Short mmCIF file of C-alpha atoms (C1' of nucleotides) in Angstrom, two decimals:
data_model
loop_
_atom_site.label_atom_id
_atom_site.label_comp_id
_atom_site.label_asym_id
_atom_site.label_seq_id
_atom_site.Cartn_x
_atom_site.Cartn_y
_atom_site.Cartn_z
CA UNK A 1 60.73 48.41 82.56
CA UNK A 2 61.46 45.18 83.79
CA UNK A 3 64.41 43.71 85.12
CA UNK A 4 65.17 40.07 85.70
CA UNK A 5 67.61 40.69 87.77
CA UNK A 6 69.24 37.35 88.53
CA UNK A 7 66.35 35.81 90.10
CA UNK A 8 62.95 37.51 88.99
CA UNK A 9 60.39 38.11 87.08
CA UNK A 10 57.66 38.45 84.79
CA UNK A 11 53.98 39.44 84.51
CA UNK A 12 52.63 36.98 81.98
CA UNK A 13 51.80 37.33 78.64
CA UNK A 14 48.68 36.81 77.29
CA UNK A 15 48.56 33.93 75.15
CA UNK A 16 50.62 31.67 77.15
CA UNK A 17 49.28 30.17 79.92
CA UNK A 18 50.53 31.31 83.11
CA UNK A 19 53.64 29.78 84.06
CA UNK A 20 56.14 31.37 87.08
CA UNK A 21 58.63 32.67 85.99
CA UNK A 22 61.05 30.53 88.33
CA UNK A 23 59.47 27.71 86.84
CA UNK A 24 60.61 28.52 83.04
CA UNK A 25 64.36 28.97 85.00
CA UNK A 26 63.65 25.82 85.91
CA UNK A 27 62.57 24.55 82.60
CA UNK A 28 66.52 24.89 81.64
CA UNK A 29 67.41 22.62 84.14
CA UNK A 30 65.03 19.80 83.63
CA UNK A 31 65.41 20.26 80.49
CA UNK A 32 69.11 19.53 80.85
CA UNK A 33 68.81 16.73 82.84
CA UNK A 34 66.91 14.84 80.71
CA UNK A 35 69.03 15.04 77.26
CA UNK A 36 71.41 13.03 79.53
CA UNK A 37 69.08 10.66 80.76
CA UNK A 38 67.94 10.43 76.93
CA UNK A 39 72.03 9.77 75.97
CA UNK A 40 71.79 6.84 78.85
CA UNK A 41 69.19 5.38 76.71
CA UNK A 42 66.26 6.00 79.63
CA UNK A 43 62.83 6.43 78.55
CA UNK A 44 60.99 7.22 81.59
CA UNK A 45 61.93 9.07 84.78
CA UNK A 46 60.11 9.83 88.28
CA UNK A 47 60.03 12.82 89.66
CA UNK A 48 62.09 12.03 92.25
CA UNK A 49 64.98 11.11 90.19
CA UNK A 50 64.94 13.98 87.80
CA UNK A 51 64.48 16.21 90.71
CA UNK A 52 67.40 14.69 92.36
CA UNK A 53 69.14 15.20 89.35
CA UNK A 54 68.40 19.19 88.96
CA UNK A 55 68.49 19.90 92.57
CA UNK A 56 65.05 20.34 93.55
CA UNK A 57 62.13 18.69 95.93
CA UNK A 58 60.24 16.12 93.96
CA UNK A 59 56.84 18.03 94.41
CA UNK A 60 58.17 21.09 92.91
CA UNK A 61 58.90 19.42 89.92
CA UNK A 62 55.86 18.13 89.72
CA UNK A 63 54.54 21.15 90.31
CA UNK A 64 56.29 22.69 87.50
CA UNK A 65 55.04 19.85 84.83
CA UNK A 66 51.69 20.18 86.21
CA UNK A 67 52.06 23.61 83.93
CA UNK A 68 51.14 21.59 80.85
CA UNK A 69 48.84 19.01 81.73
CA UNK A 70 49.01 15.02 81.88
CA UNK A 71 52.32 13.95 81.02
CA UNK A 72 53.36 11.41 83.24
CA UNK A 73 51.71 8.11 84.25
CA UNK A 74 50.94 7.37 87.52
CA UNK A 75 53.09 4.42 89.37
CA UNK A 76 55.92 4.68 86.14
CA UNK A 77 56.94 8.45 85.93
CA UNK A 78 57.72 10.57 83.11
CA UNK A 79 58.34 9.72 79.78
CA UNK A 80 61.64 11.47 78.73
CA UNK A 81 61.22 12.02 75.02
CA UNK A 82 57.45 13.93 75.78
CA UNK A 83 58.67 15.37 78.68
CA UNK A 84 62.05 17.04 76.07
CA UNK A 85 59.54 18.18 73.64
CA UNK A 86 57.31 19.84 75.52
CA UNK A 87 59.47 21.97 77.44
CA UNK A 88 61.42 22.96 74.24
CA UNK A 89 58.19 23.86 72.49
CA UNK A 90 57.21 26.10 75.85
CA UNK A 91 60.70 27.30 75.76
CA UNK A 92 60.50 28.45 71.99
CA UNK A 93 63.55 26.47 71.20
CA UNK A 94 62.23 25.09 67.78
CA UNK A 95 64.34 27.86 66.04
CA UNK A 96 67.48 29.28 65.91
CA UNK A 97 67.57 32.60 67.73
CA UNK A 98 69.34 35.11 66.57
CA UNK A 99 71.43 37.35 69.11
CA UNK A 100 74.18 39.86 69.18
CA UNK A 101 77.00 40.76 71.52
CA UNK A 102 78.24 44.26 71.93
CA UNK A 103 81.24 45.30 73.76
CA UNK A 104 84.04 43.11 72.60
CA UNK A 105 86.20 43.03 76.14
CA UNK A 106 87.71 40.33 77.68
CA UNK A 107 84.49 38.58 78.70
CA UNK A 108 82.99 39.44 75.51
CA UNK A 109 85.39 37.84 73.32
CA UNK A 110 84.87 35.08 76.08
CA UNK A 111 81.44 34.74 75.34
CA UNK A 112 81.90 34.34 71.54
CA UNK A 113 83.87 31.73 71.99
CA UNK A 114 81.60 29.62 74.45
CA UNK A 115 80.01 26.91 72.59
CA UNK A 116 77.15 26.66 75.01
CA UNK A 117 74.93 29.43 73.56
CA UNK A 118 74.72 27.20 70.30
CA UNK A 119 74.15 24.11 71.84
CA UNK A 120 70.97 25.84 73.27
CA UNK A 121 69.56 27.79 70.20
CA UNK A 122 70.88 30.64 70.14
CA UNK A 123 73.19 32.17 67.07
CA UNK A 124 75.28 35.32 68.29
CA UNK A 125 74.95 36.71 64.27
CA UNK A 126 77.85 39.36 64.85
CA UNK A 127 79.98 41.57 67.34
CA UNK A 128 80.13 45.47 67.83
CA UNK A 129 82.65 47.63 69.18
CA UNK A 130 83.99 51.12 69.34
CA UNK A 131 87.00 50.29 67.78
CA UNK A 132 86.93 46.88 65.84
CA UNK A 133 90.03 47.72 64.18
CA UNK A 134 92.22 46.91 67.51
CA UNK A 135 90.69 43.90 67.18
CA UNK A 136 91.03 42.57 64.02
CA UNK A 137 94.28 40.23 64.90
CA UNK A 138 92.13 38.32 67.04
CA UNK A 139 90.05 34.65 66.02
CA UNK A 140 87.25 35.45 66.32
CA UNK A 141 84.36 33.16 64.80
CA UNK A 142 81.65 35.65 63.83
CA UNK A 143 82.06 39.28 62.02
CA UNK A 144 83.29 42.11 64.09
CA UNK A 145 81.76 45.26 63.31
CA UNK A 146 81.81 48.99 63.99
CA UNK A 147 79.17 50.45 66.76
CA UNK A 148 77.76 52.42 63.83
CA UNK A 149 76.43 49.57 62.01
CA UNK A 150 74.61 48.12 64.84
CA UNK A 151 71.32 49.84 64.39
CA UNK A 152 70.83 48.76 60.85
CA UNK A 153 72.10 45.91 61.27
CA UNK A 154 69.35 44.64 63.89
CA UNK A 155 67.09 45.91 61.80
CA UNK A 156 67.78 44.11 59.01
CA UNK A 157 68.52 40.77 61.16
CA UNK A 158 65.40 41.31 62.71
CA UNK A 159 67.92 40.65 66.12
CA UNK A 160 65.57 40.65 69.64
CA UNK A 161 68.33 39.84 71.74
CA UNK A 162 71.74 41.19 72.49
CA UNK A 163 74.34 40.16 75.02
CA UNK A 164 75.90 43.80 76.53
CA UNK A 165 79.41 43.35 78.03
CA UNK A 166 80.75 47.03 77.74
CA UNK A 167 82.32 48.98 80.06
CA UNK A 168 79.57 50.45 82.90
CA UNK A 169 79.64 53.89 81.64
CA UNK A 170 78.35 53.18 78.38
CA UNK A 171 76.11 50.63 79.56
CA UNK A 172 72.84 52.71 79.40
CA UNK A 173 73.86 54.62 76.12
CA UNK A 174 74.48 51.48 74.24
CA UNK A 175 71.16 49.99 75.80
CA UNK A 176 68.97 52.61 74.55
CA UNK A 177 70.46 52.52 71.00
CA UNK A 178 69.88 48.15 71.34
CA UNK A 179 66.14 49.74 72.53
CA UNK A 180 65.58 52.30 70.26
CA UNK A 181 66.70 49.99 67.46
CA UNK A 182 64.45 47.23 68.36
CA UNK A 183 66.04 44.60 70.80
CA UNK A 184 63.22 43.40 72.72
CA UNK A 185 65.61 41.44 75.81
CA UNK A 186 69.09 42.18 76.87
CA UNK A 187 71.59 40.18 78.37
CA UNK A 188 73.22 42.49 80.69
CA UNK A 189 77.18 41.73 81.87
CA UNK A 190 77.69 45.54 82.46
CA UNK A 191 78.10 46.41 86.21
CA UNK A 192 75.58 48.80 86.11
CA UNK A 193 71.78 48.87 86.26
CA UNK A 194 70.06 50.47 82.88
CA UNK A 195 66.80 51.49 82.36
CA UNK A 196 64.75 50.23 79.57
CA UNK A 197 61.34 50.76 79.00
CA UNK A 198 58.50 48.93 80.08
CA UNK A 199 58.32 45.97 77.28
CA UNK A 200 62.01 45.25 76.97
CA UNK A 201 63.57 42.74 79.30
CA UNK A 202 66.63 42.86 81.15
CA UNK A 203 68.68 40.03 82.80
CA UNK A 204 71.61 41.17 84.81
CA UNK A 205 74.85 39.18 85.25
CA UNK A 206 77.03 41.05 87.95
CA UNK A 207 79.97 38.61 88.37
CA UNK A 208 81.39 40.92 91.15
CA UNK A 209 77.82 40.91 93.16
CA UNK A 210 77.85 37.15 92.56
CA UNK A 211 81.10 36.87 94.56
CA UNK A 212 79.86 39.51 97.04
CA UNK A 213 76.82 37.62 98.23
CA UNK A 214 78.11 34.33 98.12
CA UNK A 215 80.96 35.26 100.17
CA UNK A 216 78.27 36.44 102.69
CA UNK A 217 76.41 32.70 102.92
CA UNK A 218 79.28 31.21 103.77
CA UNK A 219 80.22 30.49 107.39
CA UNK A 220 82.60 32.72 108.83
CA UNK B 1 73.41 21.19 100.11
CA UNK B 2 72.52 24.16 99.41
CA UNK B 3 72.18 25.76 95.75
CA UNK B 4 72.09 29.65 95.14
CA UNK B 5 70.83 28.76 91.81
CA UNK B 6 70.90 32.96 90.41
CA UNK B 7 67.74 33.07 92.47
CA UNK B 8 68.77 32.06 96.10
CA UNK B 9 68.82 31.46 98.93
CA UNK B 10 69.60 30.42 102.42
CA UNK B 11 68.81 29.74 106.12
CA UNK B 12 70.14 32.32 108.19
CA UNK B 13 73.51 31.73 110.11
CA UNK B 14 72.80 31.96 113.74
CA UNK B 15 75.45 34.95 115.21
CA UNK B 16 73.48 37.37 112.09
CA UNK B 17 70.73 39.64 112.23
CA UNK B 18 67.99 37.87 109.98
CA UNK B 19 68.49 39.39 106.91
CA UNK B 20 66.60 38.34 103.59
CA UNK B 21 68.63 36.53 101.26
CA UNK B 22 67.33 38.74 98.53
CA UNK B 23 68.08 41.93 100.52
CA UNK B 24 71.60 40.79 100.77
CA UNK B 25 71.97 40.33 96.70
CA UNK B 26 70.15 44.15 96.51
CA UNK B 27 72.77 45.35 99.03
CA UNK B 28 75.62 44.83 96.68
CA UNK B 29 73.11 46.58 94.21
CA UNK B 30 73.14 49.80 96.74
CA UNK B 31 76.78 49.64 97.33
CA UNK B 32 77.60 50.38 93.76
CA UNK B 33 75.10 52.97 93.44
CA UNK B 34 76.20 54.68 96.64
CA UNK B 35 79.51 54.81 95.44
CA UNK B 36 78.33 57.02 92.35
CA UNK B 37 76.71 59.31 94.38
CA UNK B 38 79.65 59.86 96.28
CA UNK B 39 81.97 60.36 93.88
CA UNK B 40 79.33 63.17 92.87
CA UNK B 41 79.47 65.02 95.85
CA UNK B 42 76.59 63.37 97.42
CA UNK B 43 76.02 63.53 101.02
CA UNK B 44 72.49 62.21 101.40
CA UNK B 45 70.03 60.37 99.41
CA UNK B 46 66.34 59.70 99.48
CA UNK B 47 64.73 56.50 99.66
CA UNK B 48 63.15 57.46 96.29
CA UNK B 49 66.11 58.60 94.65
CA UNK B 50 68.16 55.63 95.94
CA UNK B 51 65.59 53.40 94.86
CA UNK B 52 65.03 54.73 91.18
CA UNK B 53 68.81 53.98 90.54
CA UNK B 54 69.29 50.79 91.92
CA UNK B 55 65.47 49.46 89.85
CA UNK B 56 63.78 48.87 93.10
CA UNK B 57 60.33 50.66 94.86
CA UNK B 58 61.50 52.82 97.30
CA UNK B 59 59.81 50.88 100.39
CA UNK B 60 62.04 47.71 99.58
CA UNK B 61 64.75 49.96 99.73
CA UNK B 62 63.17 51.45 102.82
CA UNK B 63 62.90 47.69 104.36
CA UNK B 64 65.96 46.72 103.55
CA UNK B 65 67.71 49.36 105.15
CA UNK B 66 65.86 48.88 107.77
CA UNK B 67 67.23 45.50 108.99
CA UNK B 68 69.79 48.10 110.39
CA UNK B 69 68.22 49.80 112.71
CA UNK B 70 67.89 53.87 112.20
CA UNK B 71 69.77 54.87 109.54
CA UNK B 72 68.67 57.68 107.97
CA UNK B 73 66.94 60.64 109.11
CA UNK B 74 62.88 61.39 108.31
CA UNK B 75 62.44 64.52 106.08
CA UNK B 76 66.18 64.17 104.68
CA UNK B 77 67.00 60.85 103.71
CA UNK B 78 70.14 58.54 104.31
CA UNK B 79 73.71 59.96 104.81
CA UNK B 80 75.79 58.37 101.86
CA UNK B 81 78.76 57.59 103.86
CA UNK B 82 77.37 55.72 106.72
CA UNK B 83 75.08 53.98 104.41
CA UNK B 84 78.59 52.78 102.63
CA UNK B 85 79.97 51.88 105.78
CA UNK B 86 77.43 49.67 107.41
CA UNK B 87 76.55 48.19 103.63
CA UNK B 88 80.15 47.22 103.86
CA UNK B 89 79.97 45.91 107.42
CA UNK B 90 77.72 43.56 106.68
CA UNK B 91 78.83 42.22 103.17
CA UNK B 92 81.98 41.71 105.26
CA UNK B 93 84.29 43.33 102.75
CA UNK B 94 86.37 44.61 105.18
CA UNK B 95 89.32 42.52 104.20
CA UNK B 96 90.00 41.16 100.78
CA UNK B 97 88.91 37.61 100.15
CA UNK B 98 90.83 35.34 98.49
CA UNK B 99 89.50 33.42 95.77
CA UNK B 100 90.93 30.90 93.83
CA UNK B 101 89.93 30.30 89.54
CA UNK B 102 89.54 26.66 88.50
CA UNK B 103 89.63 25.47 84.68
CA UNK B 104 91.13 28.35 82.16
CA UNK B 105 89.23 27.84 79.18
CA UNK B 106 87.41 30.98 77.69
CA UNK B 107 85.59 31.90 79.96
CA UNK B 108 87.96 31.69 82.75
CA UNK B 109 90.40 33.20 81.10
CA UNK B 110 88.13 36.10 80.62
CA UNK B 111 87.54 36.39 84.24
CA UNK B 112 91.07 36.63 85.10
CA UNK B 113 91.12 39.43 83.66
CA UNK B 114 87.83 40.98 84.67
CA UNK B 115 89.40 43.80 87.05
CA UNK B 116 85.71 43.81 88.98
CA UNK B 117 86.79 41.20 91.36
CA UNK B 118 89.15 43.36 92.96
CA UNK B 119 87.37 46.30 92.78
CA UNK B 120 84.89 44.57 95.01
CA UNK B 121 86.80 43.05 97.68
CA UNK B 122 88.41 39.72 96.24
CA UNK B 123 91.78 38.54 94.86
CA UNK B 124 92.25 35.92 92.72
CA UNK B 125 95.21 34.51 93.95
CA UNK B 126 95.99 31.80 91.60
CA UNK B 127 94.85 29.67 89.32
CA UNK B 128 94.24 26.28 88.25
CA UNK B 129 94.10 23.95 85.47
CA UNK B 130 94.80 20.34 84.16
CA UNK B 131 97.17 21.63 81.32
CA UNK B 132 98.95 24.49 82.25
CA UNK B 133 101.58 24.73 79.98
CA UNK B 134 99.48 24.62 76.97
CA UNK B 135 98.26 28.30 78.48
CA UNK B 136 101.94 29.46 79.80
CA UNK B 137 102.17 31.68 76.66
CA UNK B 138 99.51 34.15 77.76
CA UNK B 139 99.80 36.98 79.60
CA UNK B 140 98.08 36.03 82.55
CA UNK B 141 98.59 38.05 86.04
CA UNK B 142 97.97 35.61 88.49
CA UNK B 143 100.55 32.36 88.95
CA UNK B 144 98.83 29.69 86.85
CA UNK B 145 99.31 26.10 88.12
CA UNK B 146 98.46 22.66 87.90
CA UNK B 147 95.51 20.93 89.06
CA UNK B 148 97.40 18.46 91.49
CA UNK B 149 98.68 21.95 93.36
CA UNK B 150 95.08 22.70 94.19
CA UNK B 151 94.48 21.17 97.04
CA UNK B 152 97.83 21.95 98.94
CA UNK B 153 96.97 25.64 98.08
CA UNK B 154 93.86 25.74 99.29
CA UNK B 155 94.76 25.15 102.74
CA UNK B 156 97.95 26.86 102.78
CA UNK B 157 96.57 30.30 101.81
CA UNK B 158 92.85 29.23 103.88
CA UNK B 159 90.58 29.89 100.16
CA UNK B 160 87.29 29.75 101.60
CA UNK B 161 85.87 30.63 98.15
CA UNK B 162 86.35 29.17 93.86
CA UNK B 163 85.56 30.03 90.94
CA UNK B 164 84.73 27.13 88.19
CA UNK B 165 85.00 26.99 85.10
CA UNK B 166 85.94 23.78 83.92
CA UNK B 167 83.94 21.83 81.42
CA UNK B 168 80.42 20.41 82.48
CA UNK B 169 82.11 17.18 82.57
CA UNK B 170 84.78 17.74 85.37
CA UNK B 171 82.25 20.29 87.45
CA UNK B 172 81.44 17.59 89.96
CA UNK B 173 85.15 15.68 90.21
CA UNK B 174 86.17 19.06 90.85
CA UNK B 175 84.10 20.63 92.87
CA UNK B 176 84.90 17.76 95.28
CA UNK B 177 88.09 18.67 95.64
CA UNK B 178 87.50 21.88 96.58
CA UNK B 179 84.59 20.82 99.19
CA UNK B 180 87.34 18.25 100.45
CA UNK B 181 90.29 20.82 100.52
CA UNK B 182 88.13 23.01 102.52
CA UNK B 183 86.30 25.46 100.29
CA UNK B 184 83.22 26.49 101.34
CA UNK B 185 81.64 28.80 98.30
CA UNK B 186 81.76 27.98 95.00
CA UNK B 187 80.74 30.15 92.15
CA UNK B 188 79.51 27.36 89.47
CA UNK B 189 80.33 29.07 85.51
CA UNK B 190 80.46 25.24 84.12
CA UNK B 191 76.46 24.10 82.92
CA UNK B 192 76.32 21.26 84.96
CA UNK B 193 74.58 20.99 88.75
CA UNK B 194 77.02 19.80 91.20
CA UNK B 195 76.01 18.19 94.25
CA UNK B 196 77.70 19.71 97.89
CA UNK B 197 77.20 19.00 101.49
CA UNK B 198 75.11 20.98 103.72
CA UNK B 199 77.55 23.70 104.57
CA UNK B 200 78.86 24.40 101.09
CA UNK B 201 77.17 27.22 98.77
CA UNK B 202 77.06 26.84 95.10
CA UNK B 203 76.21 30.01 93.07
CA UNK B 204 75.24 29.10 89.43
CA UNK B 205 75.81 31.05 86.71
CA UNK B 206 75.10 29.74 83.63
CA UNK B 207 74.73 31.68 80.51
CA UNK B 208 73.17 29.63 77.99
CA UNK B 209 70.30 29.31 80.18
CA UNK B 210 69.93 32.91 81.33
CA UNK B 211 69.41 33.55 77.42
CA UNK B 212 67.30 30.78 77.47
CA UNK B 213 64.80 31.88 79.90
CA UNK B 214 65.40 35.47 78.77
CA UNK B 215 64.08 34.41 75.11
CA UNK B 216 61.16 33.15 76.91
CA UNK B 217 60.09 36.51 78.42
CA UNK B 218 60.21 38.91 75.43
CA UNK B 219 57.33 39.19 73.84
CA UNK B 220 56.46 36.65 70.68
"C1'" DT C 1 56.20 69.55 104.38
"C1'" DG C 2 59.15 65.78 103.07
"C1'" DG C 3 60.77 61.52 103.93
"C1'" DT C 4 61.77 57.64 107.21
"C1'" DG C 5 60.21 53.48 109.86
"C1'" DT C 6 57.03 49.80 110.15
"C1'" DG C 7 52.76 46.94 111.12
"C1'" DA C 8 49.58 44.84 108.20
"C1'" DA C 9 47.92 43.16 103.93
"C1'" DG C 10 49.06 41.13 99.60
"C1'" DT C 11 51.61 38.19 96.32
"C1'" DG C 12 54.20 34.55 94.44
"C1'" DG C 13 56.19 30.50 95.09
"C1'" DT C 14 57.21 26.14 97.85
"C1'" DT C 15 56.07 22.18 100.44
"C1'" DC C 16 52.91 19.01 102.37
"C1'" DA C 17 49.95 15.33 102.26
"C1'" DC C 18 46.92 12.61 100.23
"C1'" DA C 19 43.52 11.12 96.71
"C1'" DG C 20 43.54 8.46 92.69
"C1'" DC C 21 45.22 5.90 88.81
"C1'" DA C 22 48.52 2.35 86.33
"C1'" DT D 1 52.28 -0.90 95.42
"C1'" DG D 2 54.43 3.16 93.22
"C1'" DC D 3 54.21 7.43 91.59
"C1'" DT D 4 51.58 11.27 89.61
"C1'" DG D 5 48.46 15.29 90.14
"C1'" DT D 6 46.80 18.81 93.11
"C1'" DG D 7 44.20 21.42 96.79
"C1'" DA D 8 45.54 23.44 100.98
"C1'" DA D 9 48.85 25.12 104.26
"C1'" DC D 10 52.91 27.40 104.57
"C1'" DC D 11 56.58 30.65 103.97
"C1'" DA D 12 59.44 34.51 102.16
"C1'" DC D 13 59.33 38.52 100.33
"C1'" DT D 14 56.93 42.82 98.53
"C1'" DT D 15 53.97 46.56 98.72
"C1'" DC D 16 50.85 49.50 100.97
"C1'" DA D 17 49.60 52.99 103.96
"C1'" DC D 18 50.21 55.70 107.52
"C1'" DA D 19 52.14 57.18 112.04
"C1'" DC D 20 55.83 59.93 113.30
"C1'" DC D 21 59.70 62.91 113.27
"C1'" DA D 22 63.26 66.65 111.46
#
DNA sequence: TGGTGTGAAGTGGTTCACAGCA
DNA sequence: TGCTGTGAACCACTTCACACCA
């Protein structure tokens, strides 16, 4: 099993080439960046503008690009609209992904309200929980359904990615159904590390360990 | 300035052992196991059984400890309780933190209520947002207040550390405020990079990209 | 025997520094 | 001259492998 836990990791695939895995993190950033250079109306960029921009040395982004070839020109920089393209093809982004969230809490009726996951691709197709009744008063945007019809439901949505927010102790229960039922990468808010096997991919959000080891780089 | 872009990062702070950044974030991960074990009775573990739990080889776990000094005992394994203890020592979760929550949209909403912060050290002692009284109607359980009361607060109750959540627009106007008023961590949920002096730590967490790069790693 | 502690080797990623092209 | 592309050096962390101890 592999977990991305927060910072991590990947051994590559086969067909693509071999890109780090911090580099594709990076990827998001750059790729960022530039759809607000591209709103400013810029056309090219050097490195050391767009990595001033996302927060990183010049040569790393350079680095990074270096992944796929020539695309800048020497003495002028990158140009923005390639530069776009190309990391939303290596990104996959051509299509609309479809994803589900399960565990409709406070932070997961949070996160079906946050815009940002479809202003980057992604389509969260429906909601489970335990007891969607309770529910029901609530806005919510996409259809809330019963834990019961999750497995058929992915199935028949073809889903590969899920967003888990419930409660710790189900975390692992509810992650082996997502598993057993197809869900390839999982999107983990739980506060508890589950164990997936070896071809399923797990990226941990632990808001509470966030706080813990920030609150250990600051000066005391 | 220094980023802890979910990946991380820093240059050790002279009066502290030299402890890996990464160890730090997997010493939060121990913590929580630890605590599991000890609500089960547990008075020792094994490297190999500590490590299985908390997703890591049992030699990091091994090395991590180790930073220590000698901490558990060769043909037994660790004693739970001390491992708590010094784990807490060093996270410096003696006391509880206070923490201040900027922007109450959604998400931040959501994280008000997220009972994990205390659980792990920290108190949200207020929070903050342009239009308050738009939000006054829900049942919120920390004293919600607006914007201009920020930076008063922050040096009347000493916040060293903020959460924000405003919208991608604001991040940097804000976050400037809180460098200004004294804050010294910042835990970034809005999708934008914000630039902060040298001494200040940004966290980032931002979930549109985390499903982004997750996307990237499942198999095609 | 079982399991820690740790030097040494390995790995992955970052940064440097400079050659080379527009 | 300016800025990319990239080998080589560097660095942080991980993993191995084994000495050593209860």
């Amino acid at each position: 099993m592999t977990i991305l836990s927060n910072e991590a990791y990947f051994a590559n695939v086969d067909n693509k080439v071999d890109i780090p895995k911090k580099t594709i993190y990076r990827l998001s950033i750059y790729s960022r960046c530039l759809k607000r250079l591209q709103q400013n109306g810029m056309e090219t960029v050097s490195s050391h503008a767009l990595a001033q921009a996302a927060n990183v040395k010049p040569a790393q982004l350079r680095k990074d690009l270096g992944c796929f070839g020539q695309l800048g020109t020497r003495g002028l920089g990158y140009p923005v609209e390639l530069l776009l393209e190309t990391i939303g093809d290596v990104l996959g982004r051509s299509t609309l992904q479809p994803v589900i969230l399960v565990g409709v809490g406070n932070l997961g009726r949070a996160l079906l309200h946050y815009d940002g996951f479809k202003k980057e691709g992604f389509e969260v197709l429906a909601a489970f929980d335990t007891n969607p009744e309770a529910l029901k008063g609530n806005d919510l945007i996409v259809p809330l359904m019963h834990d019961d019809e999750m497995i058929p439901f992915i199935s028949k949505h073809s889903v590969r990615m899920a967003i888990l927010c419930v409660p710790a102790k189900y975390g692992q229960e509810v992650a082996n159904e997502l598993v057993a039922a197809g869900v390839q990468g999982i999107l983990n808010f739980s506060p508890t590390i589950i164990q997936v096997p070896e071809h399923v991919v797990v990226t941990r959000v632990d808001l509470a360990m966030e706080l813990e080891s920030l609150s250990y780089f600051i000066d005391q």
